[in-house]
Short mmCIF file of C-alpha atoms and ligand atoms in Angstrom, two decimals:
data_model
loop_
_atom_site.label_atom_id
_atom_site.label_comp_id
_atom_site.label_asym_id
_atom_site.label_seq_id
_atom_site.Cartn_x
_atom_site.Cartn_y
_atom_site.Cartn_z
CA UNK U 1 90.25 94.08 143.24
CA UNK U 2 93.47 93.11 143.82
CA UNK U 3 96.30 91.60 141.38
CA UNK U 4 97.34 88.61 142.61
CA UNK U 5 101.17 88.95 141.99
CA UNK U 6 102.12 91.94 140.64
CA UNK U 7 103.82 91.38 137.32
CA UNK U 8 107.94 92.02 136.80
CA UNK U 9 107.38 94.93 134.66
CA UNK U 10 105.82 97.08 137.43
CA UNK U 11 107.45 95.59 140.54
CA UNK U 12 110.86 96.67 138.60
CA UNK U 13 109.18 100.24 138.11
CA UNK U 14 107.68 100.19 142.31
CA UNK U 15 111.27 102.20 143.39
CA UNK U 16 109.61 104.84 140.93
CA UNK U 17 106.27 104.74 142.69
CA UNK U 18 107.44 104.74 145.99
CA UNK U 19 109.78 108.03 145.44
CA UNK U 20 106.81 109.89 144.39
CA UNK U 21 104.75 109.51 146.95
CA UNK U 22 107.44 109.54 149.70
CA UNK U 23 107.43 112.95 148.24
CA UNK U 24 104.49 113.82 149.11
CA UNK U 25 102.27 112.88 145.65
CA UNK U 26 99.93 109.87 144.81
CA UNK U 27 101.24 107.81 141.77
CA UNK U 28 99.87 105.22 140.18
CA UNK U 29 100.68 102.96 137.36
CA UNK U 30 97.93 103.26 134.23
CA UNK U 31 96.28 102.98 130.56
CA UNK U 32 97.59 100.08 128.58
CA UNK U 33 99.67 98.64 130.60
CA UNK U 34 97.25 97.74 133.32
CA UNK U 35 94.83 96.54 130.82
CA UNK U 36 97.58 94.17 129.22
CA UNK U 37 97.97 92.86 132.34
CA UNK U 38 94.66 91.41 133.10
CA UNK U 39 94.53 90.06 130.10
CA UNK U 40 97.75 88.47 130.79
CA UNK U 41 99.79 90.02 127.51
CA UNK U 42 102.79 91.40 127.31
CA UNK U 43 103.29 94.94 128.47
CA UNK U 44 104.98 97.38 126.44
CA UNK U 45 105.26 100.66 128.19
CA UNK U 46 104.84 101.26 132.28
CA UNK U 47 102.84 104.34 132.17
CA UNK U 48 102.86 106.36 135.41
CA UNK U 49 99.79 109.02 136.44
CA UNK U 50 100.94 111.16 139.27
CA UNK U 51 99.17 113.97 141.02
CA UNK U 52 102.83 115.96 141.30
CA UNK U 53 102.96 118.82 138.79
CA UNK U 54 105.93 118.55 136.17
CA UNK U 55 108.12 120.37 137.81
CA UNK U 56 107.48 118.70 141.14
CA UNK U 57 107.97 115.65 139.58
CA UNK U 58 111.74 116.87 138.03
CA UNK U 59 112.58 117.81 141.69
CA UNK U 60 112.19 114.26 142.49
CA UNK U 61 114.38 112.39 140.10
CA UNK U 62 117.59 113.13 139.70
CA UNK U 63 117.86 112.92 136.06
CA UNK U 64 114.47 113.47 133.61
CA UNK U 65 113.74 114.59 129.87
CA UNK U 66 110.93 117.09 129.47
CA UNK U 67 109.04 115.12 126.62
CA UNK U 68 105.94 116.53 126.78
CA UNK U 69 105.48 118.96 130.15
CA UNK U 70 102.75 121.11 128.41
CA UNK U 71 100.39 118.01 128.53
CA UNK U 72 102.71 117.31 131.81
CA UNK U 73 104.85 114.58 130.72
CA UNK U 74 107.79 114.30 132.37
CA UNK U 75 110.59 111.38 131.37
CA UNK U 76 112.07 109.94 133.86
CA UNK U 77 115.13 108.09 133.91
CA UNK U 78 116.47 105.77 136.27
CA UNK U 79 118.67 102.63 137.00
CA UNK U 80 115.32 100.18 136.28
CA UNK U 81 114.96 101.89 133.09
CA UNK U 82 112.54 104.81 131.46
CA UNK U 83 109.19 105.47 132.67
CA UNK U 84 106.45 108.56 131.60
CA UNK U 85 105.09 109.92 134.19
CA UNK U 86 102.48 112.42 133.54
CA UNK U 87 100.26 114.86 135.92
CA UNK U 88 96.90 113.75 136.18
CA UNK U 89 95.19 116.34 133.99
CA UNK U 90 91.49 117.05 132.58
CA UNK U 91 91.35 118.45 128.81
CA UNK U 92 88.37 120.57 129.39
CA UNK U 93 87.97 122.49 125.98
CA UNK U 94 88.28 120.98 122.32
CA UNK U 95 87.45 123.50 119.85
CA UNK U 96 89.00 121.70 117.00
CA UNK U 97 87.72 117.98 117.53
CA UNK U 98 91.73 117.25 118.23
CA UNK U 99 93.37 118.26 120.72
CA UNK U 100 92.30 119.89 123.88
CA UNK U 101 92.54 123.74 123.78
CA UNK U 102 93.53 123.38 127.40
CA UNK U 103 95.22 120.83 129.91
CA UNK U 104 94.89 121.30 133.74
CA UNK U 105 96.74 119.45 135.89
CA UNK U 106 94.54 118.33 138.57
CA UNK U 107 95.45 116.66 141.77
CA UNK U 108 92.56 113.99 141.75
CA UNK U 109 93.16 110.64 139.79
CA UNK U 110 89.32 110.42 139.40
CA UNK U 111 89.17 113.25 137.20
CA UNK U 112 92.47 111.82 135.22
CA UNK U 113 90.78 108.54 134.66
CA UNK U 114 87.63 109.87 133.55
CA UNK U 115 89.20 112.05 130.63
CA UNK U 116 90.75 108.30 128.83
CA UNK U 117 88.97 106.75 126.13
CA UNK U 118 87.67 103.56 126.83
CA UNK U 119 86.97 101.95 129.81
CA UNK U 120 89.35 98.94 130.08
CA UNK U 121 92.16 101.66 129.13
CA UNK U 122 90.91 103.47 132.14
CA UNK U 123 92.11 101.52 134.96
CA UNK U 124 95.01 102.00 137.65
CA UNK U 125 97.29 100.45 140.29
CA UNK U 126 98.87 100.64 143.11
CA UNK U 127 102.28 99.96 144.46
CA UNK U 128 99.93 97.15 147.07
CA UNK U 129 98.56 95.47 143.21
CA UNK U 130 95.12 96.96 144.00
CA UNK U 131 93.25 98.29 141.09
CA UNK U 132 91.11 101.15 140.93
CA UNK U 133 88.47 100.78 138.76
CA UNK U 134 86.10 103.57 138.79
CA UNK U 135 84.41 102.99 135.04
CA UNK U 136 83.62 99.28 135.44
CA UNK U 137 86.24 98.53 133.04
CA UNK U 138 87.14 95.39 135.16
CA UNK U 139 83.97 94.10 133.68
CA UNK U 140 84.69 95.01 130.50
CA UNK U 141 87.46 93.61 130.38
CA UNK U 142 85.81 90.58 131.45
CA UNK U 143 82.90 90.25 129.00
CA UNK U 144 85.54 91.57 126.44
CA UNK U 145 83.69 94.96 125.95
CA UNK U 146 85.37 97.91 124.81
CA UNK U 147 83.06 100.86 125.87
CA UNK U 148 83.83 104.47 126.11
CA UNK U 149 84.18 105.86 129.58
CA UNK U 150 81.03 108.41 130.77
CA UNK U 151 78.96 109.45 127.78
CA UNK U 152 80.20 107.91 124.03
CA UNK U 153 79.36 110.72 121.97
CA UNK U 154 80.97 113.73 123.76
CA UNK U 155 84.24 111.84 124.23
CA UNK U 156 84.08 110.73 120.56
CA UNK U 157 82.92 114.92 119.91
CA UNK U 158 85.73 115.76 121.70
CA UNK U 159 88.42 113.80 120.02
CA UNK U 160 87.40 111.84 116.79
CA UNK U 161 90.56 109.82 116.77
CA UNK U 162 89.30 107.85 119.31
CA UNK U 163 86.99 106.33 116.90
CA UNK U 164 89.80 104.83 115.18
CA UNK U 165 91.63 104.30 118.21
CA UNK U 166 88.07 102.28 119.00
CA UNK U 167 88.33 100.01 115.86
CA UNK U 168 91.71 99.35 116.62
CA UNK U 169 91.45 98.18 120.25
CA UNK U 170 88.90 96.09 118.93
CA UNK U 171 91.13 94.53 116.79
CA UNK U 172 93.83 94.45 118.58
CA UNK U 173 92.03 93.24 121.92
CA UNK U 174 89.47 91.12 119.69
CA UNK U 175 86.67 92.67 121.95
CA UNK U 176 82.93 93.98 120.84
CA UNK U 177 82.27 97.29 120.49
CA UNK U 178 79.61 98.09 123.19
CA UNK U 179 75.92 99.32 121.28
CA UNK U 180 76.02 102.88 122.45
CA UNK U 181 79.55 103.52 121.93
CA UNK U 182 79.34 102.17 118.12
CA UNK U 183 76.39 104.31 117.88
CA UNK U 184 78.03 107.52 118.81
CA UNK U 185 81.24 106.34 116.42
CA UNK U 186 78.81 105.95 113.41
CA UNK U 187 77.57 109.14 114.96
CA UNK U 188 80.54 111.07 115.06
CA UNK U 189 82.35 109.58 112.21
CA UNK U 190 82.00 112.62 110.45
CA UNK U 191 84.39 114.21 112.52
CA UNK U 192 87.50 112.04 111.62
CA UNK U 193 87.71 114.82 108.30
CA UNK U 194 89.04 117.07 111.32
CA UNK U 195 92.24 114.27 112.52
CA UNK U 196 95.88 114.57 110.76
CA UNK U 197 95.60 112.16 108.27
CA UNK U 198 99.19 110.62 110.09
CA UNK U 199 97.31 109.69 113.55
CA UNK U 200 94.41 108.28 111.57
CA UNK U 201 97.26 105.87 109.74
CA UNK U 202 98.66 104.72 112.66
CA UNK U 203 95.45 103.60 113.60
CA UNK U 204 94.51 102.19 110.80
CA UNK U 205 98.20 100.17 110.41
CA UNK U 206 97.84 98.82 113.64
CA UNK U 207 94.54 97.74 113.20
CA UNK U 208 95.33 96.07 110.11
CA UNK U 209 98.58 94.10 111.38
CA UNK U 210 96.53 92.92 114.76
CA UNK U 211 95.36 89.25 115.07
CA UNK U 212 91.41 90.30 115.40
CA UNK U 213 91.79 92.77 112.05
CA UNK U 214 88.89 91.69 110.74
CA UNK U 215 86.80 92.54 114.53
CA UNK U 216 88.42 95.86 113.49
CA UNK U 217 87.81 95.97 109.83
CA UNK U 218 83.95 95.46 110.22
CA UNK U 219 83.43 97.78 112.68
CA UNK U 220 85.11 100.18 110.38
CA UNK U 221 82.46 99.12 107.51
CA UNK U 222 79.67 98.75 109.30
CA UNK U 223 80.32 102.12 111.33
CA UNK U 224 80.15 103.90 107.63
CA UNK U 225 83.53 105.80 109.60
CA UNK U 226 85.48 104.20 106.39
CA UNK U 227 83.55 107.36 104.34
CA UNK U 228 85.80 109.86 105.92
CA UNK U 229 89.02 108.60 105.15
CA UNK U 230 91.03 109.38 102.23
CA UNK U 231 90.02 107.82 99.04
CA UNK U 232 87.80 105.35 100.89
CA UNK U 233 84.04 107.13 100.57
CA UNK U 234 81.64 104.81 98.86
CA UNK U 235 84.03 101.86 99.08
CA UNK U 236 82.06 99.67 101.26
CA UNK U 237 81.59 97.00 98.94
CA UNK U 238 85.86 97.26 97.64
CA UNK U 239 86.27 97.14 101.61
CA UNK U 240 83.68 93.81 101.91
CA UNK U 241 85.81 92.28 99.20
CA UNK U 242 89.01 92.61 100.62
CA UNK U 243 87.99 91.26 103.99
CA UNK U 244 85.80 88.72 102.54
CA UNK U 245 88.75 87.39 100.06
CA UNK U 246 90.93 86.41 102.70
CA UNK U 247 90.55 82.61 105.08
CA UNK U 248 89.66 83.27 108.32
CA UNK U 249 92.85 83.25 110.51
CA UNK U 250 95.08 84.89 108.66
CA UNK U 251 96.85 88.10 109.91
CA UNK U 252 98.86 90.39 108.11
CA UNK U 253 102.77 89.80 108.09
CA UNK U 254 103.92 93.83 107.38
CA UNK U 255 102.08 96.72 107.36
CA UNK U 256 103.02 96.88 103.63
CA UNK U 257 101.79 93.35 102.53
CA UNK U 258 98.12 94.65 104.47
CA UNK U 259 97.99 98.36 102.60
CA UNK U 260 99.22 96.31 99.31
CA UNK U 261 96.30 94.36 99.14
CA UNK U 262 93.64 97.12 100.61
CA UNK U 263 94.54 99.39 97.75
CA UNK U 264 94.67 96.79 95.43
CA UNK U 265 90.55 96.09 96.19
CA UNK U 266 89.76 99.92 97.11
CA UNK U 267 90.93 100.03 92.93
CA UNK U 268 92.17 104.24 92.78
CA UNK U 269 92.70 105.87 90.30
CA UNK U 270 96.24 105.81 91.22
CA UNK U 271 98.38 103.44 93.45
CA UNK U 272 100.74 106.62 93.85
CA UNK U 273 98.40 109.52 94.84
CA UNK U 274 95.93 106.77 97.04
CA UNK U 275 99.43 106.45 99.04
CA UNK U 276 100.11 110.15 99.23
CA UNK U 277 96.67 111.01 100.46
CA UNK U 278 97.59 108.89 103.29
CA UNK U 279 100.49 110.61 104.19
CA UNK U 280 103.29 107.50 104.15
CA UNK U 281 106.56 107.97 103.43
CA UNK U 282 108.59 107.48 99.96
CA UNK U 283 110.17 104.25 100.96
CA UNK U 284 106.71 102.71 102.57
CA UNK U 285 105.14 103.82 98.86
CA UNK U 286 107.76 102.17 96.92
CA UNK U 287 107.22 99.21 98.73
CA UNK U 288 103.44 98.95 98.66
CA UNK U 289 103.12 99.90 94.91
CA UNK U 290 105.72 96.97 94.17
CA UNK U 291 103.66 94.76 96.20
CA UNK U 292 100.49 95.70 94.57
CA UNK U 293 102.00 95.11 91.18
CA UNK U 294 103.13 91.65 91.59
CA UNK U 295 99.68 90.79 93.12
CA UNK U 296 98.25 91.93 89.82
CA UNK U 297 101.18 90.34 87.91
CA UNK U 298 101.01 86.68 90.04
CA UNK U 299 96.78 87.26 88.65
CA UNK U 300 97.91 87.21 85.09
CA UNK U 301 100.44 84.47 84.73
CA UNK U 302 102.88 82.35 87.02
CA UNK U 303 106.67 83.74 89.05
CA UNK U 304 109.06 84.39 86.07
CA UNK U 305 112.90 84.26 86.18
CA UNK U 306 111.56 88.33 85.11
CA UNK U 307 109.77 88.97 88.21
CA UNK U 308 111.64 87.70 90.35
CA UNK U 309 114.81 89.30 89.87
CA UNK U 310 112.50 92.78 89.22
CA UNK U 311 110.82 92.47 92.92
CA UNK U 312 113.44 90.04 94.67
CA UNK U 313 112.01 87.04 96.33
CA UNK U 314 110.82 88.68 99.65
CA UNK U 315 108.54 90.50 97.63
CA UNK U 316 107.47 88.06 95.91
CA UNK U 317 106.70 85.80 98.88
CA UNK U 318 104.57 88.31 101.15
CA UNK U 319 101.49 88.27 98.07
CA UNK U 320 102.25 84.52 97.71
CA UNK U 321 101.03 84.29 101.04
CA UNK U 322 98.47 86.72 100.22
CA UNK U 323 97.58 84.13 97.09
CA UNK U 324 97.49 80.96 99.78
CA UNK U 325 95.26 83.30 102.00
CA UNK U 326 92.90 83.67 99.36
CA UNK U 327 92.53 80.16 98.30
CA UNK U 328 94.54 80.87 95.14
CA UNK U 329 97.64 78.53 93.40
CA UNK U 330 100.46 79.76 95.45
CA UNK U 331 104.25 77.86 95.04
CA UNK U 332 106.99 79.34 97.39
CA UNK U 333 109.19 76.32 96.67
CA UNK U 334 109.01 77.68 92.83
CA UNK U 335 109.73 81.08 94.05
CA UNK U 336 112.81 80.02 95.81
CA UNK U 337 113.65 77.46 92.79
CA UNK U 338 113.90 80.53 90.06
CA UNK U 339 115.56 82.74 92.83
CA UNK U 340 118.64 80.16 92.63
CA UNK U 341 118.64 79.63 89.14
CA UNK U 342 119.20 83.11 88.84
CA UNK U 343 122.58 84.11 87.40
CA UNK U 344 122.48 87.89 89.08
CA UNK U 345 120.15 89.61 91.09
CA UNK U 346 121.21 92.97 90.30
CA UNK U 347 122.43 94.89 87.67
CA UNK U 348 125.74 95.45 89.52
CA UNK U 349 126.42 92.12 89.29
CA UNK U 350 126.98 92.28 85.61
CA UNK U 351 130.55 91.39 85.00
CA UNK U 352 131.10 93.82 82.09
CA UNK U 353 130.00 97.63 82.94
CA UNK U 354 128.40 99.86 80.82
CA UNK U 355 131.39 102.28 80.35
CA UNK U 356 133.58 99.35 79.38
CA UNK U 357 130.98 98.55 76.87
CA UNK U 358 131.20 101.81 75.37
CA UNK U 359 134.85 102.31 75.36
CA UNK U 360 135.27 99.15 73.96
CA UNK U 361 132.47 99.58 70.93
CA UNK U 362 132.67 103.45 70.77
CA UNK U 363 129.07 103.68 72.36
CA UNK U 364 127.89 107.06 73.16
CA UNK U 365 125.04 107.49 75.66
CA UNK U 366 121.10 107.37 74.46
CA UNK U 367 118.66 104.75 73.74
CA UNK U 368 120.66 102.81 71.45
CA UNK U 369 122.82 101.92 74.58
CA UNK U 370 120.02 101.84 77.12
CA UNK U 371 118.12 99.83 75.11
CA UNK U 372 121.44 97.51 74.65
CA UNK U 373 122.16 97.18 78.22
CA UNK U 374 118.81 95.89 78.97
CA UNK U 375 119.29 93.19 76.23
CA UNK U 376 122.52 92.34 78.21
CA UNK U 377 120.56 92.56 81.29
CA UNK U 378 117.74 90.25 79.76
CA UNK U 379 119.57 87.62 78.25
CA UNK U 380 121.61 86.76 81.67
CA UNK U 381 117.97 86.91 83.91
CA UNK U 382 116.96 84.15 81.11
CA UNK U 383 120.21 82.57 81.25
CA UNK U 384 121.07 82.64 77.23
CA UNK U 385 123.35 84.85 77.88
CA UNK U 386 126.46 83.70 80.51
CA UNK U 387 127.23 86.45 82.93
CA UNK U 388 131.41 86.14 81.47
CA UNK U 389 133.45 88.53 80.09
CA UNK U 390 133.74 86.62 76.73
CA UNK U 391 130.01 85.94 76.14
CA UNK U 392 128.78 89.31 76.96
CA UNK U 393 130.95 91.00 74.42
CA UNK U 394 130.65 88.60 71.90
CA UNK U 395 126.68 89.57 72.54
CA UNK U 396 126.79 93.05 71.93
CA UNK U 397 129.52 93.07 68.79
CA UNK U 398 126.80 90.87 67.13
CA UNK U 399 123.56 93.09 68.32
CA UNK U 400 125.76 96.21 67.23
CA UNK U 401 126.25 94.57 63.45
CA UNK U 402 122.84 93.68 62.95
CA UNK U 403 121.90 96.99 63.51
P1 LIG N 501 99.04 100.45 123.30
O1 LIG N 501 99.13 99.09 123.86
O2 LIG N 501 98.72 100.46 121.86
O3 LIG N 501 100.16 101.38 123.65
P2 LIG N 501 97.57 102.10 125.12
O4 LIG N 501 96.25 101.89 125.76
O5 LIG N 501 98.78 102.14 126.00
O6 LIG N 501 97.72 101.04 123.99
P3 LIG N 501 98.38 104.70 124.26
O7 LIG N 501 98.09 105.38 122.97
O8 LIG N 501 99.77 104.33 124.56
O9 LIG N 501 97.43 103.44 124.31
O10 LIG N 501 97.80 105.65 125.40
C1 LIG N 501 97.98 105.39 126.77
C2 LIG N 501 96.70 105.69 127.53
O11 LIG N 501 96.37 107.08 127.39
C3 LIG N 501 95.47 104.94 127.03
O12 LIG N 501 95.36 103.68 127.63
C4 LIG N 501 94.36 105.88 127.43
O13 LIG N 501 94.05 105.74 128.79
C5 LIG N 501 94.97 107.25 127.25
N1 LIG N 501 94.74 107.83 125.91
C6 LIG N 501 95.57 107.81 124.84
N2 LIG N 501 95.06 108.48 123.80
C7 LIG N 501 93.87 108.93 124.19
C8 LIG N 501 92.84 109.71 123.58
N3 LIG N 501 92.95 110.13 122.31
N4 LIG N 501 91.76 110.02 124.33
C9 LIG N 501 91.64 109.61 125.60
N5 LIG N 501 92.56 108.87 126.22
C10 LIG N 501 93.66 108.54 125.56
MG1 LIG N 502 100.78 102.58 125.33
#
């Protein structure tokens, strides 16, 4: 089959093409890209497979960044922009169910192609927009299939992230997982205990922010695959609940809004240590555990002047949208009402600071003056208390003589 006009990303990347094989080498453009293609979506990266060995490949271009040459990725840079370009290889050996023990470059694209995941990711083409198809993945692609290439369960025995990668092309393509290939995921599942918990997120987080997350999301559940990730085993009802709460159509807006609202139905023990068994950062689990509070909070009363200026109104409106998705009273305009009413939105924007407070009453620091401070803080978020000079001192001289 032939593409019939080859789109801008590759013929701007066909100089690239042509300079490898005037060397000598086949090249070909493949994985994702291709795919995307067909499907007429928007290519990210212009992957190159090339049967020139690494350093065959540096010899050709000028200028090039080894990024990866022991699985023989070579970068390449040129006028048209950066392009991978990595040695067809086999990985023969997996003796830890996660990476391959050993890489050989091999000079035959056949034998690249047939070491890929899935089928539709498992295509190539030419500079002359022909594609080379030798998995069927044309028709795949066609009856929106995603199938593993050769036999499911050793690829899926070989590497177990390509289960998850497998829920999350079906979420992300919105395709069906073919029979045999969810068999040998629900199969192999148990394998996913051997995957860095970091590669299994990534999955997971795309999954969750693509269009067809809930394609993904039951394929998880109904795979039982869910059972080997951290703090998920036995959750397959918490999991039902959290897709089945949300309208049909929705997709997730951050990846923090989507983890906010799986914890809050997968109910740990703690918010915290659910987040740090999955590896995220410290600024990602600030985040989430904020969100996950005002989703509880917005359950057990309406947006106060309080928690708004405690979460900020982006915050606030990410589980609002949550609230609409789940057919539950949801106001932004009230949101954004009590936002302006506000008289700060930070501490800092007190007028009087706390040393000036305690020069001017002879504070010393402890509770008496935390607790004081917050008053200060309080009475301005509720607006009795004007944010002036004047009003805030006249405040504390009368909390400090009732004491
Ligand atoms: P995306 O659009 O998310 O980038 P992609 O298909 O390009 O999707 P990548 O992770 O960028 O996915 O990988 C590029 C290609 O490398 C894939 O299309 C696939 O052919 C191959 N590949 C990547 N990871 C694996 C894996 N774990 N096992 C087998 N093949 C893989
Ligand atoms: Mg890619």
């Amino acid at each position: 089959m032939r593409l019939h006009k080859l789109p801008s990303e590759f013929q701007k990347a066909l100089p690239i093409l042509e300079k490898i094989k005037d060397a000598g080498f086949e090249a070909y453009f493949v994985g994702g890209s291709v795919r995307d293609a067909l499907l007429g979506r928007p290519i990210h990266d212009v992957d190159i497979a090339s049967s020139s060995y690494p350093e065959e490949t540096k010899s050709i271009f000028p200028r090039t960044i080894d990024v990866g040459i022991e699985h023989g990725t070579v970068l390449v840079l040129e006028e048209q922009g950066e392009y991978e370009i990595t040695t067809f290889r086999t990985e023969d050996v997996y003796v830890d169910y996660r990476r391959p023990s050993q890489v050989s470059f091999v000079r035959s694209l056949e034998e690249d192609l047939k070491r890929r995941d899935f089928t539709v990711n498992a295509l190539a083409l030419n500079e002359e927009a022909h594609i080379i198809d030798r998995f069927d993945g044309l028709e795949d692609l066609n009856n929106q299939t995603l199938r593993a290439v050769g036999n499911a369960t050793e690829r899926f025995n070989e590497d177990a992230l390509r289960i998850m990668r497998g829920f999350r092309f079906a979420a992300s393509l919105d395709f069906s997982i073919e029979a045999a290939t969810f068999e040998a995921m629900k199969e192999n599942a148990p394998l996913l205990e051997n995957i860095s918990i970091e590669r299994i997120f990534i999955e997971l987080d795309k999954l969750l922010l693509a269009k067809g997350w809930r394609k993904g999301m039951e394929a998880l559940i109904g795979s039982g695959a869910f059972d080997y990730l951290p703090d998920m085993k036995g959750r397959a009802d918490h999991l039902r609940a959290f897709l089945a709460s949300l309208t049909d159509g929705f997709a997730f807006r951050t990846s923090e809004q989507a983890w906010a609202l799986l914890m809050v139905y997968l109910e740990p023990t703690h918010h915290k240590s659910f987040l740090k068994h999955w590896k995220t950062s410290n600024d990602f689990q600030r985040t989430v555990i904020k969100l996950a509070e005002i989703y509880q909070l917005r359950q057990q009363g309406p947006v106060t002047k309080q928690l708004c200026y405690r979460y900020g109104k982006h915050l606030l409106y990410l589980m609002e949208e949550i609230r609409q998705a789940q057919g539950l009273a949801a106001d932004f305009k009230q949101i954004d009402a009590i936002d302006e009413s506000l008289a700060i939105h930070d501490k800092h924007e007190i007028v009087v600071k706390g040393g000036e407070m305690m020069a001017s009453f002879e504070l010393v620091p402890g509770p008496f003056l935390g607790h004081l401070l917050n008053e200060v803080e309080v009475a301005i978020i509720e607006g009795v208390l004007e944010n002036r000079r004047e009003s805030i001192m006249a405040f504390i001289k009368e909390k400090i003589e009732h004491e």
